[in-house]
XYZ file of C-alpha atoms in Angstrom:
696
model
C -46.327 90.595 79.968
C -42.672 91.261 81.339
C -43.144 88.281 83.810
C -44.222 85.893 81.184
C -41.390 86.879 78.847
C -38.855 86.541 81.671
C -40.076 82.934 82.552
C -39.316 82.013 79.245
C -35.581 83.061 79.404
C -32.849 80.548 80.385
C -30.430 81.237 82.961
C -27.122 79.986 83.075
C -26.169 77.849 85.985
C -23.092 79.083 88.283
C -20.719 76.805 86.450
C -22.061 77.926 82.922
C -22.070 81.478 84.089
C -18.400 81.243 85.139
C -17.469 79.751 81.776
C -19.348 82.433 79.883
C -18.046 85.462 81.869
C -14.425 84.259 81.655
C -14.679 84.031 77.866
C -16.714 87.236 77.131
C -13.831 89.564 77.455
C -11.592 87.382 75.149
C -14.467 87.132 72.770
C -15.023 90.957 72.252
C -11.338 91.499 72.139
C -11.086 89.929 68.597
C -12.287 91.757 65.512
C -15.797 91.543 64.764
C -16.943 88.945 62.334
C -13.356 87.257 62.737
C -12.546 83.699 62.852
C -11.005 84.132 66.259
C -14.414 85.208 67.718
C -16.215 82.116 65.928
C -13.432 79.866 67.319
C -14.067 81.004 70.921
C -17.785 80.732 70.592
C -17.302 77.137 69.219
C -15.074 76.374 72.083
C -17.397 77.589 74.761
C -20.343 75.919 73.049
C -18.275 72.572 73.223
C -17.752 72.882 76.768
C -21.241 73.835 77.796
C -23.004 71.519 75.520
C -21.492 68.741 78.157
C -23.456 70.405 80.769
C -26.710 71.553 79.002
C -27.942 71.222 75.260
C -29.199 74.640 75.335
C -25.868 76.303 74.684
C -25.409 75.893 70.784
C -23.112 77.914 68.808
C -25.754 80.472 68.237
C -26.975 80.635 71.946
C -23.328 81.432 73.187
C -22.899 84.164 70.441
C -26.574 85.576 71.771
C -25.281 85.649 75.381
C -22.228 87.237 74.600
C -24.023 90.179 72.568
C -26.841 90.393 75.281
C -24.291 90.708 77.771
C -21.510 92.629 76.167
C -21.842 95.710 78.334
C -22.599 94.257 81.387
C -19.618 91.858 81.549
C -17.003 93.135 79.175
C -17.575 97.027 80.438
C -17.401 98.726 76.747
C -17.400 102.357 77.161
C -15.894 102.122 80.399
C -19.185 101.661 82.736
C -21.320 98.758 83.226
C -24.720 98.829 82.160
C -27.976 97.260 82.940
C -30.649 95.574 80.936
C -32.965 98.282 79.180
C -36.237 97.569 81.075
C -37.056 101.377 81.401
C -36.778 101.550 85.078
C -34.019 102.842 87.451
C -30.994 100.503 87.751
C -29.648 98.710 90.859
C -26.213 99.474 92.025
C -23.484 97.170 90.581
C -20.159 96.216 92.122
C -17.353 97.550 89.768
C -13.680 97.206 90.044
C -10.839 99.744 88.450
C -9.486 97.204 86.084
C -8.777 97.936 82.410
C -11.517 95.702 80.319
C -12.244 93.572 83.390
C -15.170 93.886 85.670
C -15.954 91.795 88.601
C -18.279 89.049 88.533
C -20.092 89.945 91.749
C -22.521 92.621 90.316
C -26.122 92.590 91.519
C -25.182 90.831 94.840
C -26.821 92.017 97.924
C -24.655 94.220 100.303
C -24.048 91.709 102.953
C -22.289 89.401 100.418
C -20.081 92.402 99.231
C -19.289 93.225 102.871
C -18.029 89.524 103.338
C -16.258 89.358 100.168
C -14.255 92.471 101.425
C -13.587 90.982 104.752
C -12.573 87.735 103.006
C -9.864 89.614 101.140
C -8.659 91.131 104.195
C -8.568 87.588 106.161
C -7.452 85.131 103.736
C -5.764 82.515 105.730
C -9.146 81.781 107.651
C -10.542 78.025 107.168
C -13.446 78.021 104.556
C -16.944 76.770 105.624
C -18.701 74.478 103.200
C -20.974 75.968 100.647
C -24.663 76.207 101.397
C -26.836 75.366 98.561
C -29.876 77.668 98.000
C -33.193 76.473 96.646
C -34.337 77.500 93.267
C -35.995 80.914 92.849
C -38.171 82.576 90.550
C -37.308 85.196 88.132
C -40.082 87.367 89.431
C -39.372 91.070 90.956
C -38.129 91.078 94.502
C -40.028 93.036 97.217
C -38.466 96.086 98.726
C -39.391 95.134 102.132
C -36.999 92.165 102.009
C -34.090 93.583 100.340
C -34.075 97.364 101.418
C -33.150 96.752 105.011
C -30.100 94.513 104.669
C -28.981 97.111 101.770
C -29.223 100.117 103.863
C -27.732 98.523 107.110
C -24.713 97.064 105.224
C -24.050 100.261 103.001
C -24.577 102.597 106.005
C -26.782 104.667 104.010
C -30.353 104.787 102.350
C -30.528 103.899 98.888
C -33.383 105.036 96.756
C -35.291 102.151 95.297
C -38.795 101.371 93.688
C -38.436 97.447 93.593
C -42.007 96.027 93.103
C -43.356 94.359 96.088
C -44.316 90.667 94.673
C -42.118 87.960 95.613
C -42.323 84.068 95.519
C -42.180 82.130 98.731
C -39.230 79.938 97.679
C -37.268 82.998 97.109
C -38.392 84.652 100.296
C -37.279 81.775 102.227
C -34.163 81.764 100.358
C -33.291 85.108 101.236
C -34.191 84.822 104.932
C -31.854 81.850 105.132
C -29.121 83.783 103.679
C -29.460 86.713 105.766
C -30.044 84.899 108.971
C -26.677 83.040 108.658
C -24.035 84.313 111.354
C -21.817 87.072 109.780
C -18.704 85.067 110.667
C -19.607 82.226 108.413
C -20.198 84.464 105.407
C -16.944 86.224 106.070
C -15.154 82.948 106.268
C -16.617 82.002 102.652
C -14.035 82.673 99.734
C -15.325 84.657 96.780
C -15.699 81.679 94.569
C -18.015 79.626 96.930
C -20.186 82.699 97.628
C -20.544 83.476 93.989
C -21.671 79.905 92.980
C -24.059 79.810 95.998
C -26.375 82.305 94.361
C -28.612 80.607 91.734
C -28.340 82.365 88.372
C -32.077 83.343 88.347
C -31.463 85.495 91.536
C -28.557 87.555 89.836
C -30.669 88.051 86.719
C -33.826 89.034 88.803
C -31.756 91.658 90.509
C -30.519 93.036 87.161
C -33.925 93.105 85.359
C -36.134 93.887 88.169
C -34.546 96.791 90.276
C -35.475 100.052 88.644
C -34.452 102.774 91.080
C -31.370 105.252 90.436
C -28.305 104.180 91.835
C -25.785 106.033 93.990
C -22.237 106.147 92.258
C -20.700 102.708 92.047
C -18.767 101.562 95.241
C -14.952 100.869 94.345
C -13.647 97.650 95.379
C -10.919 97.046 97.827
C -9.463 94.143 95.929
C -5.448 93.872 96.052
C -3.449 94.278 93.107
C -2.462 90.525 93.018
C -6.152 89.475 92.839
C -6.766 91.786 90.194
C -3.621 90.558 88.143
C -4.966 87.099 88.812
C -8.368 87.998 87.451
C -6.874 89.568 84.270
C -5.006 86.307 83.649
C -8.010 84.215 83.917
C -9.678 86.303 81.261
C -7.057 85.213 78.711
C -6.806 81.650 79.777
C -7.992 78.989 77.046
C -11.548 77.678 77.461
C -9.953 74.232 78.517
C -8.041 75.907 81.399
C -10.997 77.800 82.766
C -13.127 74.842 82.726
C -10.521 72.593 84.513
C -10.574 75.572 87.196
C -14.078 75.733 88.130
C -15.558 73.134 90.550
C -18.258 70.984 89.647
C -21.627 71.977 91.172
C -23.981 69.438 92.204
C -27.064 71.436 90.832
C -25.490 71.216 87.427
C -24.677 67.712 87.175
C -26.747 64.300 87.679
C -26.704 62.795 91.168
C -24.759 59.692 89.827
C -22.060 61.958 88.370
C -21.537 64.326 91.581
C -18.229 64.243 93.132
C -17.746 64.815 96.943
C -16.202 67.886 97.979
C -12.766 67.760 99.418
C -11.225 69.881 101.892
C -10.688 73.550 100.734
C -7.848 75.586 100.678
C -7.134 79.123 102.014
C -8.419 81.869 99.825
C -5.140 83.524 98.413
C -3.634 80.256 97.459
C -6.543 79.071 95.346
C -5.740 80.919 92.109
C -2.184 79.989 92.615
C -2.971 76.270 92.878
C -5.528 76.508 89.668
C -2.648 78.050 87.923
C -0.175 75.510 89.182
C -2.718 72.488 88.396
C -3.015 73.971 84.812
C 0.767 74.060 84.545
C 0.914 70.602 85.782
C -1.900 69.276 83.278
C -0.043 70.985 80.327
C 3.319 69.574 81.530
C 1.645 66.115 81.922
C -0.052 66.572 78.414
C 3.118 67.334 76.676
C 4.954 64.589 78.531
C 2.349 62.117 77.472
C 2.630 63.385 73.767
C 6.352 63.004 73.976
C 5.934 59.436 75.292
C 3.371 58.761 72.419
C 5.865 60.009 69.763
C 8.780 58.207 71.209
C 6.673 55.005 71.361
C 5.574 55.691 67.695
C 9.105 56.336 66.562
C 10.455 53.390 68.533
C 7.695 51.091 67.394
C 8.229 52.208 63.682
C 11.841 51.537 63.909
C 11.055 48.328 65.493
C 8.956 47.180 62.494
C 11.723 48.719 60.030
C 14.204 46.395 61.704
C 11.950 43.415 61.634
C 11.204 43.807 57.921
C 14.641 44.359 57.003
C 15.848 41.407 59.051
C 13.245 39.259 57.272
C 14.417 40.498 53.862
C 18.110 39.772 54.516
C 17.118 36.348 56.024
C 15.534 35.479 52.707
C 19.032 35.584 50.847
C 19.969 32.783 52.950
C 16.589 30.612 52.813
C 16.137 28.058 50.046
C 12.633 27.928 48.258
C 11.122 25.150 50.227
C 11.691 27.112 53.667
C 10.638 30.332 51.892
C 6.774 29.957 52.497
C 7.227 30.250 56.265
C 9.473 33.269 55.948
C 6.746 34.970 53.749
C 4.067 34.191 56.274
C 6.108 35.949 59.146
C 6.577 38.705 56.578
C 2.921 39.336 55.881
C 2.162 38.809 59.569
C 4.897 41.564 60.494
C 3.085 44.100 57.778
C -0.155 43.274 59.209
C 0.728 44.284 62.872
C 2.729 47.392 61.344
C -0.689 48.622 59.622
C -2.811 47.820 62.545
C -1.042 50.655 64.620
C -1.657 52.989 61.835
C 1.827 52.731 60.391
C 2.877 51.911 56.740
C 5.582 53.047 54.388
C 7.788 51.452 51.655
C 11.171 49.845 52.762
C 13.997 51.148 50.849
C 16.198 47.850 51.061
C 18.216 46.551 48.104
C 20.782 43.872 48.130
C 23.264 46.818 47.168
C 22.393 49.955 49.040
C 23.829 52.035 46.044
C 20.933 51.024 44.068
C 18.368 52.421 46.405
C 17.353 55.774 45.251
C 14.152 58.146 45.199
C 13.372 59.999 42.063
C 13.612 63.695 42.592
C 10.684 66.059 42.653
C 10.353 68.454 39.840
C 10.655 72.353 40.122
C 7.321 73.593 38.710
C 9.144 76.378 36.952
C 10.993 73.664 34.808
C 7.704 72.811 32.878
C 7.129 76.302 31.566
C 6.905 76.816 27.784
C 10.379 78.372 27.491
C 12.218 75.232 28.516
C 14.570 74.535 25.873
C 14.361 71.101 23.910
C 17.986 70.555 23.667
C 18.881 70.803 27.407
C 20.880 67.465 28.237
C 22.220 68.403 31.726
C 18.762 68.771 33.329
C 16.785 65.964 34.718
C 13.414 67.299 33.973
C 13.056 68.140 30.246
C 10.612 68.637 27.478
C 9.774 66.126 24.580
C 7.917 66.613 21.201
C 4.873 64.189 20.805
C 1.964 63.464 18.656
C -1.550 63.571 19.819
C -4.467 61.716 18.520
C -7.767 62.822 20.306
C -10.272 60.111 21.177
C -13.795 61.466 20.712
C -15.449 59.430 23.283
C -14.446 57.600 26.680
C -12.789 54.249 26.610
C -13.368 51.537 29.089
C -9.961 49.551 28.853
C -7.011 50.181 26.504
C -3.775 48.250 25.513
C -0.551 49.251 23.881
C 2.717 47.497 23.050
C 5.427 47.882 20.620
C 3.345 47.833 17.400
C -0.308 48.061 18.200
C -2.580 50.374 20.209
C -6.381 49.362 21.026
C -9.150 50.822 22.981
C -12.917 49.764 23.770
C -15.432 52.633 23.763
C -18.590 53.689 23.031
C -19.564 54.075 19.346
C -20.237 57.504 18.106
C -23.918 58.356 17.958
C -25.104 54.953 19.060
C -25.366 53.225 22.355
C -23.217 50.368 20.958
C -19.821 49.277 22.086
C -16.827 49.198 19.645
C -13.263 48.578 19.266
C -10.734 50.908 17.549
C -7.262 49.904 17.106
C -4.258 50.878 14.843
C -0.686 49.889 14.330
C 1.625 52.506 15.808
C 4.336 51.717 13.136
C 2.101 52.826 10.505
C 3.268 55.750 8.240
C 0.067 57.283 8.595
C 0.031 57.052 12.330
C -3.112 58.798 13.963
C -5.082 58.693 10.570
C -5.870 55.102 9.932
C -7.879 54.090 13.097
C -9.969 51.035 12.307
C -13.116 50.425 14.360
C -15.225 47.318 14.798
C -18.414 47.007 16.519
C -18.676 44.634 19.662
C -21.940 43.000 20.354
C -22.049 43.675 23.993
C -23.490 46.063 26.288
C -21.143 45.046 29.300
C -18.472 47.370 30.390
C -14.999 45.783 29.569
C -12.516 45.816 32.483
C -9.398 44.895 30.426
C -8.313 43.640 26.852
C -5.270 42.367 25.397
C -3.855 41.844 21.788
C -2.493 38.609 21.012
C 1.084 38.349 20.073
C 0.079 37.808 16.261
C -2.062 40.953 16.383
C -4.662 38.888 14.796
C -7.591 39.033 17.540
C -8.467 40.989 20.905
C -9.310 39.379 24.111
C -11.608 41.225 26.284
C -12.779 40.596 29.844
C -16.191 41.875 31.227
C -19.073 40.934 33.373
C -17.405 37.570 33.934
C -17.437 36.859 30.389
C -14.174 36.714 27.865
C -14.868 37.797 24.516
C -12.559 37.203 21.553
C -12.725 39.609 18.664
C -10.931 38.916 15.421
C -9.559 41.887 13.661
C -10.758 40.395 10.562
C -14.270 41.906 10.056
C -15.549 38.589 8.421
C -15.229 36.622 11.807
C -17.900 36.248 14.354
C -17.280 37.435 18.100
C -16.709 34.604 20.414
C -17.294 34.440 23.986
C -17.243 32.160 27.142
C -18.492 32.473 30.606
C -16.288 32.364 33.789
C -17.653 31.316 36.984
C -16.167 33.067 39.797
C -17.329 32.464 43.474
C -18.397 35.983 43.622
C -19.309 37.896 40.300
C -18.601 41.480 42.002
C -14.928 40.547 42.706
C -12.400 42.575 40.915
C -10.663 40.830 37.999
C -6.594 40.828 37.491
C -5.755 42.415 33.823
C -5.813 39.764 30.988
C -2.372 38.593 29.783
C -1.201 36.436 26.948
C 0.661 33.264 28.133
C 1.813 30.426 25.733
C -1.105 30.966 23.169
C -3.689 31.251 25.954
C -4.964 34.222 27.914
C -5.045 34.039 31.888
C -6.997 36.081 34.375
C -8.041 35.582 38.168
C -10.103 37.391 40.639
C -9.121 39.237 43.734
C -10.900 36.981 46.308
C -10.315 33.728 44.768
C -6.986 31.468 44.395
C -8.433 30.137 41.024
C -6.411 30.989 37.927
C -8.703 30.819 34.540
C -6.850 29.721 31.243
C -8.759 30.106 27.975
C -7.474 28.801 24.692
C -8.375 29.618 21.104
C -11.269 27.290 21.224
C -12.957 29.397 24.171
C -12.204 26.340 26.457
C -11.839 27.559 30.023
C -9.373 25.491 32.394
C -9.498 26.344 36.044
C -6.189 25.806 38.091
C -6.354 25.942 41.820
C -3.237 27.458 43.449
C -2.001 26.704 46.797
C -2.650 30.001 48.266
C -5.660 30.658 50.837
C -9.075 30.674 49.236
C -9.675 34.285 49.732
C -6.142 35.472 48.674
C -6.431 36.168 45.262
C -4.657 37.916 42.347
C -4.010 41.620 42.094
C -1.812 41.324 38.934
C -0.514 38.662 36.524
C 2.453 38.883 34.169
C 4.161 36.346 32.041
C 7.895 35.595 32.899
C 9.123 33.191 30.065
C 7.555 29.758 30.845
C 6.172 30.908 34.264
C 3.808 33.374 35.692
C 4.602 36.507 38.128
C 1.544 37.420 40.009
C 0.739 39.638 43.214
C -1.595 38.477 45.707
C -4.291 40.814 46.959
C -3.710 39.946 50.731
C -0.052 39.784 50.409
C 3.007 41.984 49.766
C 5.198 39.035 48.431
C 5.542 38.465 44.615
C 4.953 34.878 43.705
C 6.261 32.978 40.563
C 4.205 29.967 39.759
C 3.955 27.267 36.934
C 1.052 26.493 34.843
C -0.092 24.004 37.381
C -0.333 26.761 40.045
C 2.518 25.497 42.138
C 4.899 28.183 43.625
C 8.449 28.007 42.373
C 9.937 31.097 44.267
C 8.458 34.021 46.217
C 10.009 37.627 46.553
C 9.867 39.719 49.462
C 10.595 43.525 49.712
C 7.442 45.346 49.074
C 5.199 46.549 52.161
C 2.022 46.523 50.175
C -0.076 45.099 47.624
C 1.923 44.554 44.168
C -0.039 46.355 41.632
C 2.086 46.433 38.240
C 4.666 43.944 37.031
C 6.691 44.354 33.812
C 9.439 42.125 32.360
C 12.610 43.653 31.534
C 14.880 40.680 30.724
C 15.113 36.889 30.878
C 16.337 37.355 34.574
C 14.864 40.641 35.768
C 11.527 42.373 36.147
C 10.021 45.601 37.486
C 7.100 45.751 40.109
C 5.130 48.720 41.693
C 3.301 48.411 44.664
C 0.492 50.319 46.515
C 3.559 51.294 48.891
C 4.326 53.786 46.385
C 7.593 52.293 45.336
C 9.105 50.244 42.433
C 11.532 47.248 43.135
C 13.848 45.645 40.496
C 14.293 41.920 40.814
C 16.473 39.337 39.463
C 14.438 35.831 39.767
C 17.583 34.327 41.388
C 17.340 36.246 44.449
C 14.374 36.565 46.950
C 15.178 40.187 47.702
C 15.166 43.299 45.548
C 18.334 44.340 43.832
C 17.007 47.911 43.286
C 14.489 50.181 45.017
C 13.142 53.298 43.415
C 11.040 55.694 45.787
C 8.596 58.340 44.509
C 8.265 60.624 47.173
C 5.007 59.147 48.241
C 3.383 59.691 44.570
C 0.862 57.334 43.432
C 2.031 55.047 40.402
C -0.127 54.834 37.510
C 1.569 52.755 35.009
C 4.982 51.104 34.440
C 7.119 49.748 31.441
C 10.394 47.946 31.781
C 13.303 46.951 29.385
C 16.816 45.958 29.926
C 18.202 49.356 30.230
C 15.607 51.397 31.791
C 12.713 51.480 34.089
C 9.925 53.740 32.821
C 6.776 54.518 35.044
C 4.380 57.430 35.468
C 3.151 59.165 38.643
C 0.087 60.724 39.690
C 0.982 64.242 39.247
C 1.145 63.587 35.464
C 4.925 62.812 35.289
C 6.993 60.509 33.162
C 9.890 59.098 34.879
C 12.946 57.298 33.563
C 15.680 55.461 35.589
C 18.936 54.220 34.196
C 19.291 50.588 35.623
C 22.628 49.641 33.580
C 25.312 50.590 36.136
C 25.919 50.866 39.836
C 24.236 52.876 41.427
C 21.132 53.345 39.222
C 20.167 56.891 38.628
C 17.323 58.805 37.231
C 18.012 60.437 33.857
C 14.684 62.084 32.744
C 11.598 63.581 34.036
C 8.848 64.565 31.327
C 5.365 66.281 32.328
C 2.462 65.158 30.451
C 0.525 68.274 31.298
C -2.726 67.818 32.142
C -3.240 63.958 31.046
C -2.928 61.447 33.479
C -1.484 57.874 32.204
C -3.866 54.904 32.017
C -1.644 52.509 29.850
C 2.255 53.023 28.985
C 4.719 51.402 26.552
C 8.450 52.235 26.028
C 9.961 50.547 22.880
C 13.704 50.486 23.381
C 14.229 49.451 19.589
C 13.015 52.613 18.015
C 13.342 54.985 21.393
C 9.281 55.748 21.164
C 6.892 55.889 24.103
C 3.096 55.620 23.770
C 0.409 56.262 26.239
C -3.386 56.670 26.803
C -4.091 59.721 28.925
C -7.089 61.244 30.409
C -7.286 64.991 31.117
C -8.312 66.419 34.294
C -8.093 70.004 35.626
C -8.862 70.405 39.474
C -11.808 68.158 39.455
C -13.525 69.512 36.196
C -14.655 66.113 34.658
C -15.852 67.515 31.483
C -15.907 71.097 30.534
C -15.155 73.601 27.741
C -11.481 73.297 28.970
C -11.158 70.035 26.919
C -12.630 71.447 23.669
C -10.065 72.427 20.862
C -10.457 75.301 18.468
C -12.583 72.957 15.988
C -14.992 71.871 18.844
C -13.582 68.272 19.123
C -13.034 66.826 22.683
C -9.498 66.536 23.645
C -10.087 64.934 27.022
C -9.111 61.484 25.892
C -5.894 61.115 24.022
C -3.468 58.609 22.584
C 0.091 60.229 22.732
C 3.253 59.208 21.034
C 6.827 60.435 21.880
C 9.621 59.690 19.492
C 13.200 60.036 20.374
C 12.185 59.993 23.909
C 15.460 59.261 25.689
C 18.082 59.856 22.966
C 17.573 63.097 21.405
């Protein structure tokens, strides 16, 4: 029964055992069930899995626990596997928490090791590979005689007499070798020449009582070297272990090189480890220098192209834009992307400060004028259901949502200048089951245009009028649509992977206009600018100004990623936001930005520009206001929206009001009791209105 169980065991190869033994002391030096222990076991498992798939994380920990006393020496004495019989003498060295790896070796090997230490400068002899052996017990007649002759004294033993022929042949070959060759072999080569099954068999099968363990005659320098190797990282331990032909496939075997004297081997291993560390640090420094230099190179190229745009006319601007986008593409291909803070006047390049969390406490004063981050009074109107799309301007707010208690869709709207603001929301049913992607209210506030599922809907605010619709035919219906905008009595939209613009008039007639951009370079955002259209392209960082016929009038370079928001500030200036997490202020008479606003790498969720201020919201639910009237431009107000993220924003400079739609979110809770007020109504979706927002 014992033989059958022993045959099922897996015995580590010399290389595997060296890795395990070198790490077991460090493993048990860490606290039990600690992260450090788990990390050591994971590193050892990762290294051993490259040799044999047996060494999973669990197998490594199991081996450590099973060999805890044998290798780690807890309790001060080495122990043997508990097989119930008398143990075999194990070689022990007098080092704290460090025992020799040579346990259970025949005495002729122990004797050769002692002589190797005394003669370290002799030339090494190539290692002899032993045949695989069985894990069955070893015959007393084979081992007893060399043990007695080497130790110069009888050792009592009760070794079973069964021995396998391969084992007997291997032992006879090892014993018959000249003693001079055994003496010349270094300790490391002799250890690796024994197969792990022989070492395990000697531990598990020999059951005689032992004499007091022999003390090693290792020199102090070798003991210190072994102590240092125990605390080495697993990567250094692996690099210092020679590859064994029996542990790797023949196609991957490396021819042995000429060996060095015994005493110099630990030193050369440490020197090699230090050399590898130095080379790794040098390579890392070179890579960092390359990345820094490469990034600086891209930055200089971008700035050079932006400055060149000031000297280029509109006809030659297309070539410069192509070079600009190519430079950004190369920059992104090496994993580098960031906004560029260039402005024609460097004083107008700023970064909005980050708020101090303590400034948003309930104890903050409402009359503080000298602090940047302040609180503002507001009025909330909670929306009972989730809205698909929303719109807000200076006098009207509207949103499309699921009707209450029915699966139908509905549109709710209200005029924000109403004296009963928040109490007079009107709702109209929309005969469509499609999700609305964007909506816009016309300038007369008589009808609402909606876009969804490649259809444009027109809903009159007069309930007596019917819903009108028309189909768009984009090349791919799954493409993302740019937000609808009202332009000269018509609405305009486009798609992200098509260069076609769609104009829809009041008779629901669709006019398609092909622009001069590439076929797959569609639209990310569209905004009216007097009698022209400003648009951002999905595969370009430049902002384009085009006419109704789709011809490009002017282009603007300064962003380093796709533009996502555009807002008109005056007849000559406009504000843009990009995926590079920055805002730019432009003058249509210049190709380069006249102002830059950084956000500390925060995502921009909405913008609203006017002649004197640039207003925008960032992802951490913060409203930011920048005064653009003077030089330099300067941040003046930062207001927290608490738990509400902004989806639509509009600042009205006439009455100093700010309106927004918000969606509440708290650490990933999409819908919970956190968004239920005292009356049981949902407060997750809100329409908020600030009064006296900038001027208290």
